[in-house]
Each structure stands twice: as structure tokens, then as C-alpha cells.
Short mmCIF file of C-alpha atoms and ligand atoms in Angstrom, two decimals:
data_model
loop_
_atom_site.label_atom_id
_atom_site.label_comp_id
_atom_site.label_asym_id
_atom_site.label_seq_id
_atom_site.Cartn_x
_atom_site.Cartn_y
_atom_site.Cartn_z
CA MET N 1 126.19 48.37 80.48
CA ALA N 2 123.48 50.16 78.22
CA MET N 3 122.91 53.70 79.47
CA PRO N 4 120.28 55.95 78.41
CA GLU N 5 121.07 58.86 76.48
CA LYS N 6 120.56 61.50 79.26
CA ARG N 7 122.43 61.33 82.26
CA TYR N 8 122.90 63.83 85.01
CA VAL N 9 125.92 64.05 87.51
CA LEU N 10 125.61 65.42 91.07
CA ILE N 11 128.55 67.53 92.05
CA THR N 12 128.72 68.32 95.75
CA GLY N 13 130.49 71.64 96.51
CA GLY N 14 130.06 72.39 92.71
CA SER N 15 129.70 76.24 93.44
CA ARG N 16 133.41 77.02 92.98
CA GLY N 17 136.95 75.69 92.55
CA ILE N 18 137.42 71.98 91.74
CA GLY N 19 133.86 71.25 91.75
CA ALA N 20 132.88 74.21 89.26
CA ALA N 21 135.47 72.77 87.00
CA CYS N 22 133.97 69.13 87.20
CA ALA N 23 130.70 70.71 86.39
CA LEU N 24 131.90 72.61 83.05
CA VAL N 25 134.41 69.66 81.86
CA CYS N 26 131.34 67.23 82.33
CA ALA N 27 128.88 69.50 80.57
CA ARG N 28 131.37 69.62 77.47
CA GLN N 29 131.43 65.89 77.73
CA GLY N 30 127.55 65.48 77.48
CA TRP N 31 126.18 65.17 81.17
CA ASP N 32 123.89 67.16 82.58
CA VAL N 33 124.67 68.80 85.82
CA ALA N 34 123.27 69.34 89.52
CA VAL N 35 125.72 71.68 91.35
CA ASN N 36 125.22 71.13 95.30
CA TYR N 37 126.33 73.99 97.67
CA THR N 38 126.01 75.21 101.04
CA GLN N 39 126.64 78.99 101.39
CA ASP N 40 126.84 80.69 98.19
CA GLY N 41 123.78 80.25 96.13
CA ALA N 42 124.97 82.90 93.55
CA ALA N 43 128.46 81.40 92.72
CA ALA N 44 126.26 77.94 92.21
CA GLN N 45 123.51 79.71 89.87
CA SER N 46 126.55 81.12 87.85
CA VAL N 47 128.00 77.46 87.39
CA VAL N 48 124.21 76.49 86.29
CA GLU N 49 124.43 79.53 83.53
CA GLN N 50 127.66 78.31 82.13
CA VAL N 51 126.61 74.74 82.16
CA GLN N 52 123.18 75.70 80.29
CA ALA N 53 125.21 77.88 77.98
CA LEU N 54 126.98 74.60 76.92
CA GLY N 55 123.66 73.06 75.96
CA ARG N 56 122.94 70.94 79.00
CA HIS N 57 120.34 70.95 81.87
CA ALA N 58 121.57 72.08 85.13
CA VAL N 59 120.26 72.93 88.37
CA ALA N 60 121.49 74.11 91.82
CA VAL N 61 120.69 72.59 94.79
CA GLN N 62 121.45 73.64 98.45
CA ALA N 63 122.32 70.92 101.11
CA ASP N 64 125.13 70.60 103.88
CA VAL N 65 126.51 67.28 102.97
CA ALA N 66 127.12 66.68 106.81
CA ASP N 67 123.15 66.61 107.28
CA GLU N 68 121.84 63.37 106.40
CA ALA N 69 118.37 64.59 106.16
CA ALA N 70 119.41 67.57 103.81
CA VAL N 71 121.23 65.05 101.82
CA ILE N 72 118.25 62.85 101.41
CA ALA N 73 115.87 66.04 100.67
CA MET N 74 118.27 67.14 97.86
CA PHE N 75 118.42 63.81 96.14
CA GLU N 76 114.18 63.77 96.51
CA ILE N 77 114.29 67.16 94.97
CA LEU N 78 116.67 65.98 91.98
CA ASP N 79 114.47 63.34 91.24
CA ALA N 80 111.46 65.54 91.00
CA GLY N 81 113.47 68.05 89.02
CA LEU N 82 116.60 67.10 86.89
CA GLY N 83 115.52 63.59 87.07
CA ARG N 84 112.62 64.30 84.63
CA HIS N 85 115.27 65.06 82.08
CA SER N 86 117.72 62.72 82.65
CA VAL N 87 118.88 59.90 84.88
CA LEU N 88 121.30 60.00 87.75
CA ALA N 89 124.46 58.15 86.56
CA GLY N 90 127.16 59.87 88.19
CA LEU N 91 128.30 61.19 91.71
CA ILE N 92 131.45 63.41 92.23
CA ASN N 93 131.93 63.63 95.88
CA ASN N 94 134.30 66.85 95.91
CA ALA N 95 132.70 69.04 98.88
CA GLY N 96 135.48 69.16 101.47
CA VAL N 97 137.12 71.56 103.82
CA VAL N 98 140.21 72.24 105.64
CA ASP N 99 140.72 73.80 108.93
CA LYS N 100 143.47 76.42 110.48
CA ALA N 101 146.94 74.85 110.49
CA CYS N 102 147.80 73.37 113.88
CA ARG N 103 148.94 70.30 115.66
CA VAL N 104 146.96 67.41 116.70
CA GLU N 105 146.99 68.18 120.30
CA ASP N 106 145.49 71.52 119.76
CA MET N 107 142.82 70.03 117.56
CA THR N 108 139.40 70.44 119.57
CA GLY N 109 136.40 67.78 119.23
CA GLU N 110 134.27 70.50 117.42
CA ARG N 111 136.87 70.90 114.80
CA LEU N 112 137.31 67.17 114.24
CA GLN N 113 133.59 66.35 114.32
CA ARG N 114 133.07 69.21 111.54
CA MET N 115 136.06 67.66 109.44
CA PHE N 116 135.01 64.31 109.89
CA ALA N 117 131.24 65.12 109.37
CA ILE N 118 131.67 67.21 105.75
CA ASN N 119 134.69 65.45 104.45
CA VAL N 120 133.74 61.57 105.27
CA PHE N 121 130.24 61.13 106.52
CA GLY N 122 129.13 63.66 103.78
CA THR N 123 130.65 61.24 101.24
CA PHE N 124 129.16 58.12 102.88
CA TYR N 125 125.49 60.02 102.88
CA ALA N 126 125.39 61.49 99.35
CA THR N 127 126.94 57.78 98.06
CA ARG N 128 123.97 55.84 99.74
CA GLN N 129 121.81 57.92 98.16
CA ALA N 130 123.55 57.77 94.63
CA VAL N 131 123.66 53.90 95.11
CA LEU N 132 120.05 53.11 95.76
CA ARG N 133 119.23 54.91 92.60
CA MET N 134 122.20 53.83 90.27
CA SER N 135 123.08 49.94 91.40
CA THR N 136 121.81 47.54 89.14
CA ARG N 137 120.79 45.37 92.11
CA ARG N 138 118.02 47.78 92.95
CA ALA N 139 116.75 47.88 89.32
CA ALA N 140 112.77 47.64 89.22
CA PRO N 141 111.11 47.00 85.72
CA GLY N 142 109.91 50.27 84.23
CA SER N 143 111.61 52.20 86.74
CA ASN N 144 114.61 54.71 85.88
CA ARG N 145 116.59 53.68 88.82
CA GLY N 146 118.93 50.76 88.73
CA ARG N 147 121.18 51.25 85.68
CA GLY N 148 124.18 51.69 86.76
CA GLY N 149 126.77 54.57 87.15
CA ALA N 150 129.82 55.99 88.49
CA VAL N 151 131.21 57.77 91.45
CA VAL N 152 134.36 59.61 91.82
CA ASN N 153 135.67 60.69 95.18
CA ILE N 154 137.70 63.83 95.54
CA SER N 155 140.86 62.68 97.92
CA SER N 156 143.93 64.48 98.57
CA VAL N 157 147.92 63.47 98.48
CA ALA N 158 147.65 64.30 101.87
CA ALA N 159 146.32 61.14 102.35
CA ARG N 160 149.62 59.64 101.84
CA LEU N 161 151.86 62.66 103.53
CA GLY N 162 150.01 62.95 106.43
CA GLY N 163 149.82 66.92 106.88
CA ALA N 164 152.26 66.94 110.01
CA GLY N 165 152.14 69.97 111.73
CA GLN N 166 149.26 71.55 109.72
CA TYR N 167 146.42 69.19 108.99
CA VAL N 168 146.52 65.88 110.04
CA ASP N 169 142.95 65.78 110.67
CA TYR N 170 142.13 66.77 106.99
CA ALA N 171 144.81 64.05 105.89
CA ALA N 172 143.33 61.18 108.10
CA SER N 173 139.75 62.07 106.51
CA LYS N 174 140.97 61.75 103.06
CA GLY N 175 142.64 58.52 103.77
CA ALA N 176 139.53 57.31 104.93
CA ILE N 177 137.94 58.25 101.57
CA ASP N 178 140.81 56.29 99.70
CA THR N 179 139.72 53.34 101.98
CA PHE N 180 135.73 54.04 101.27
CA THR N 181 136.97 54.10 97.44
CA TYR N 182 138.68 50.75 97.37
CA GLY N 183 136.18 49.20 99.48
CA LEU N 184 132.82 50.41 97.81
CA ALA N 185 134.43 49.72 94.40
CA ARG N 186 134.54 45.69 95.36
CA GLU N 187 131.08 45.81 96.66
CA LEU N 188 129.59 47.20 93.68
CA ALA N 189 131.69 45.73 91.13
CA THR N 190 128.74 43.43 89.84
CA GLU N 191 126.13 46.30 90.12
CA GLY N 192 126.80 48.61 87.63
CA VAL N 193 128.85 50.95 89.54
CA ARG N 194 132.00 52.04 89.14
CA VAL N 195 134.02 53.56 92.36
CA ASN N 196 137.32 55.53 91.77
CA GLY N 197 139.04 58.65 93.31
CA VAL N 198 141.50 61.61 92.50
CA ARG N 199 144.22 62.60 94.43
CA PRO N 200 144.83 66.51 94.00
CA GLY N 201 147.94 68.03 95.14
CA ILE N 202 148.22 71.68 95.65
CA ILE N 203 145.65 72.95 93.52
CA ASP N 204 145.06 76.86 93.45
CA THR N 205 141.56 77.34 94.89
CA GLU N 206 139.93 79.28 97.54
CA ILE N 207 139.89 76.36 99.93
CA HIS N 208 143.43 77.72 101.22
CA ALA N 209 141.95 80.96 102.18
CA SER N 210 139.51 79.24 104.08
CA GLY N 211 142.31 77.62 106.08
CA GLY N 212 143.96 80.87 106.65
CA GLN N 213 146.50 80.69 104.12
CA PRO N 214 145.25 82.62 100.58
CA GLY N 215 148.65 82.16 99.45
CA ARG N 216 149.49 79.01 99.98
CA ALA N 217 149.46 77.34 96.55
CA ARG N 218 151.91 79.94 95.06
CA GLN N 219 154.20 79.64 98.04
CA LEU N 220 154.67 75.87 98.21
CA ALA N 221 154.92 76.12 94.36
CA ALA N 222 159.12 75.07 94.59
CA THR N 223 158.15 72.24 96.68
CA ILE N 224 156.20 70.69 93.92
CA PRO N 225 158.49 68.50 91.41
CA VAL N 226 156.92 70.21 88.54
CA GLN N 227 157.05 73.70 90.59
CA ARG N 228 153.78 75.03 90.17
CA PRO N 229 150.42 74.36 91.85
CA GLY N 230 147.63 72.63 89.72
CA THR N 231 144.58 74.24 88.51
CA ALA N 232 140.88 72.91 89.08
CA GLN N 233 140.47 72.23 85.44
CA GLU N 234 143.42 69.77 85.48
CA VAL N 235 141.88 67.76 88.46
CA ALA N 236 138.66 68.16 86.67
CA GLU N 237 139.86 66.52 83.49
CA ALA N 238 140.61 63.59 85.48
CA ALA N 239 137.32 63.22 87.53
CA ALA N 240 135.42 63.38 84.27
CA TRP N 241 137.64 60.51 82.74
CA LEU N 242 137.04 58.55 85.51
CA LEU N 243 133.25 59.17 85.42
CA SER N 244 132.71 58.63 81.73
CA ASP N 245 132.42 55.49 79.65
CA ALA N 246 136.22 55.80 78.51
CA ALA N 247 136.92 54.48 82.11
CA SER N 248 134.73 51.53 81.72
CA TYR N 249 137.35 48.84 83.14
CA SER N 250 138.82 51.01 85.71
CA THR N 251 137.47 50.50 89.58
CA GLY N 252 138.85 51.00 92.65
CA ALA N 253 141.36 53.22 91.22
CA VAL N 254 142.90 56.33 92.60
CA ILE N 255 144.58 58.93 90.26
CA ASP N 256 146.95 61.22 91.74
CA VAL N 257 146.90 65.05 90.06
CA SER N 258 149.62 66.23 91.70
CA GLY N 259 152.69 67.61 89.73
CA GLY N 260 154.66 64.59 91.11
CA ARG N 261 154.22 65.76 94.69
CA SER N 262 152.68 62.37 95.74
CA CYS N 263 154.77 60.77 98.58
CA GLY N 264 157.20 61.42 101.45
P1 NAP L 1 136.82 75.53 97.77
O1 NAP L 1 137.24 76.20 96.69
O2 NAP L 1 136.89 75.82 99.09
O3 NAP L 1 135.35 74.48 97.26
C1 NAP L 1 134.41 74.21 98.31
C2 NAP L 1 133.30 73.88 97.54
O4 NAP L 1 132.55 72.95 98.67
C3 NAP L 1 132.19 75.04 97.62
O5 NAP L 1 131.46 75.10 96.37
C4 NAP L 1 131.53 75.09 98.83
O6 NAP L 1 130.19 75.50 98.67
C5 NAP L 1 131.46 73.47 99.27
N1 NAP L 1 131.30 72.97 100.30
C6 NAP L 1 131.70 73.26 101.35
N2 NAP L 1 131.19 72.33 102.37
C7 NAP L 1 130.38 72.19 102.25
C8 NAP L 1 129.08 71.30 102.84
N3 NAP L 1 129.37 70.87 103.94
N4 NAP L 1 128.31 70.78 101.86
C9 NAP L 1 128.00 70.87 100.67
N5 NAP L 1 129.02 71.64 100.16
C10 NAP L 1 129.85 72.27 101.01
O7 NAP L 1 137.58 73.65 97.62
P2 NAP L 1 138.33 72.80 96.56
O8 NAP L 1 139.77 73.49 96.44
O9 NAP L 1 137.73 73.16 95.31
O10 NAP L 1 138.37 71.73 96.83
C11 NAP L 1 137.51 70.87 96.37
C12 NAP L 1 137.84 69.42 97.16
O11 NAP L 1 139.28 69.23 96.69
C13 NAP L 1 137.87 69.00 98.78
O12 NAP L 1 137.25 67.76 98.89
C14 NAP L 1 139.11 68.99 98.97
O13 NAP L 1 139.47 68.72 100.07
C15 NAP L 1 139.85 68.70 97.94
N6 NAP L 1 141.62 69.07 97.38
C16 NAP L 1 141.55 70.33 97.40
C17 NAP L 1 143.19 70.42 97.08
C18 NAP L 1 143.45 71.90 96.81
O14 NAP L 1 144.51 72.32 97.08
N7 NAP L 1 142.71 72.64 96.25
C19 NAP L 1 144.01 69.40 97.27
C20 NAP L 1 143.45 68.05 97.47
C21 NAP L 1 142.21 68.12 97.48
P3 NAP L 1 129.75 76.99 99.33
O15 NAP L 1 130.72 77.76 99.49
O16 NAP L 1 128.12 77.05 99.23
O17 NAP L 1 129.98 76.45 101.05
#
């Protein structure tokens, strides 16, 4: 696949944690970067400045991925902004949330709506817009669109472990992401777009605090075969490889980055 010299990747939830680490690893590998966020514009701007310090173009763009209109508006902003410097050739669907630990019978409809709206629908919404721009099926003469690309979906080993007693909703949302990866990879296999996933294990980020357990990553170290939580950087390295041309024969693959914690 002939790719233009300057390419950018959109990273949803790029303002901190795994998304921020993806932004910096991708920038070091030559990508321009669009950093999506919802709440913390200052954190997203800090990531943008770190990417720019590496010599790449970068922009922060606010959108709740669960809001399809906001996602469409975000891509239009990027078309007119970062898209003047480089072509959209990558999407990392990283934005995701957990909720407080509880059993399934205690999960409210409101909780389930939010979980699936962000983790699943948000991934579909962003990917739809990316495919409209990347698929060679959509290529038009003289257009910047339709030159191919790669999508990486951030799943979780919870998709296989199930999250019993704590996060079955979250685990099921990540199971949906794995199925999405397998299906979309085949749908786009002849259209220049590769689709892969990464299943992180327990990674030391702020997501655990948002689920009411700030010390969770370190507390669970003894349950992980390698006896430590992973770092956002370790997940980002796998995502960036799947995004890169070095992974040109990989599509429909999901890599565990979990210190050996990957099944029952
Ligand atoms: P994190 O530290 O909580 O960061 C989440 C990021 O997502 C933030 O940048 C946040 O931006 C953004 N975000 C949240 N809701 C959003 C929405 N509706 N629209 C757009 N952006 C949104 O999380 P993390 O640990 O880096 O996790 C990143 C991904 O890895 C998630 O999909 C998570 O499920 C997955 N994962 C994490 C672990 C782990 O142990 N950490 C394990 C397996 C999988 P704002 O702050 O601006 O809202």
C-alpha cells in the first residue's frame, strides 16, 4: 500500500494513561497525532506539547465518543486542521471507562447505557468516520481520502476473564470490542485498512481510581504471573506496532499485553 509521507493518527482518550503513552510512542515513530479527550483539556494540551517537542504536528480535540454528532464534528475539525498537514491513516480506539465494582443484579440501566455507549458505541462511531476516510473503496481521484490505514482497538483481558463480582458489564463491553475487531478486519481486508486489537491486563493508570480502587493495580500484583502491573508505555508499544507498516500482514489479531494474566 503506497502511503503518503505525512500521516496522522487519532487517539481517542489520548489525554492520559494508555492513550497519552500511545501518542508519544506514535510520535517517536513518525506519526502526527490528534489527541481526543472529554474533560481535561489541559492534560490533552500537555500531550500535544510533548508530541510537538518530538517534531510532529499535534492537536487536541474535544469530543465525547459516546455522542455520534460530536464524533462527526471532531473528524470535520480534523479534516480542516491537522488534515491540512497530513492524511488520516490511523485510529486508536482507546477511550474507555469502568464503573464501581458490583454484581450484575445491582447494575442499573443507566450504568449499562453509559458503559456500552462509551466503550462500544464510541468505538463504532469513531471507526465509521475513519473508514469513510481511509478505505480504498472510497478513493476518489485527487482526493486525500481512501489511501488505506490501520485501526487499533484497546480491549482488555477482562473480555476473557469476565470480571465476575466486579465488572461483568465492562468485561462484556470489551468482548464486544474483540468481536468488532475480528469482523471489521475481514470486512476491510481488501480495502487497505487493517484492524487489530490489544488486550491489556492490569495497567497502572488512573482508570482504577475512577472505579473507586486507586491502589488496585499494585494490590493485584501478586495475582499476575509476572508479579507486577504493566505500564501504559508497554501497552502503547504493542498498539504502535500494530498501527505501523511493520505489522503489514496482521489484521484481525488481538495481542495480550498482560504479564501472563490472560485466561481463567
Ligand atoms: P484512563 O487513565 O482513565 O484514561 C481514559 C482516557 O479516556 C482519558 O484520556 C479520558 O479523557 C478519556 N475518556 C473517557 N471517557 C471518554 C469519552 N466518553 N470520550 C472520549 N474520551 C474519553 O484509562 P486507561 O487506563 O489509560 O485506559 C485506556 C483504555 O485501556 C480503556 O479503553 C481501558 O478500558 C483499557 N484498559 C485499561 C486497563 C488498565 O488496567 N488501565 C486494562 C485493560 C484495558 P478525559 O480525562 O478528558 O475524560
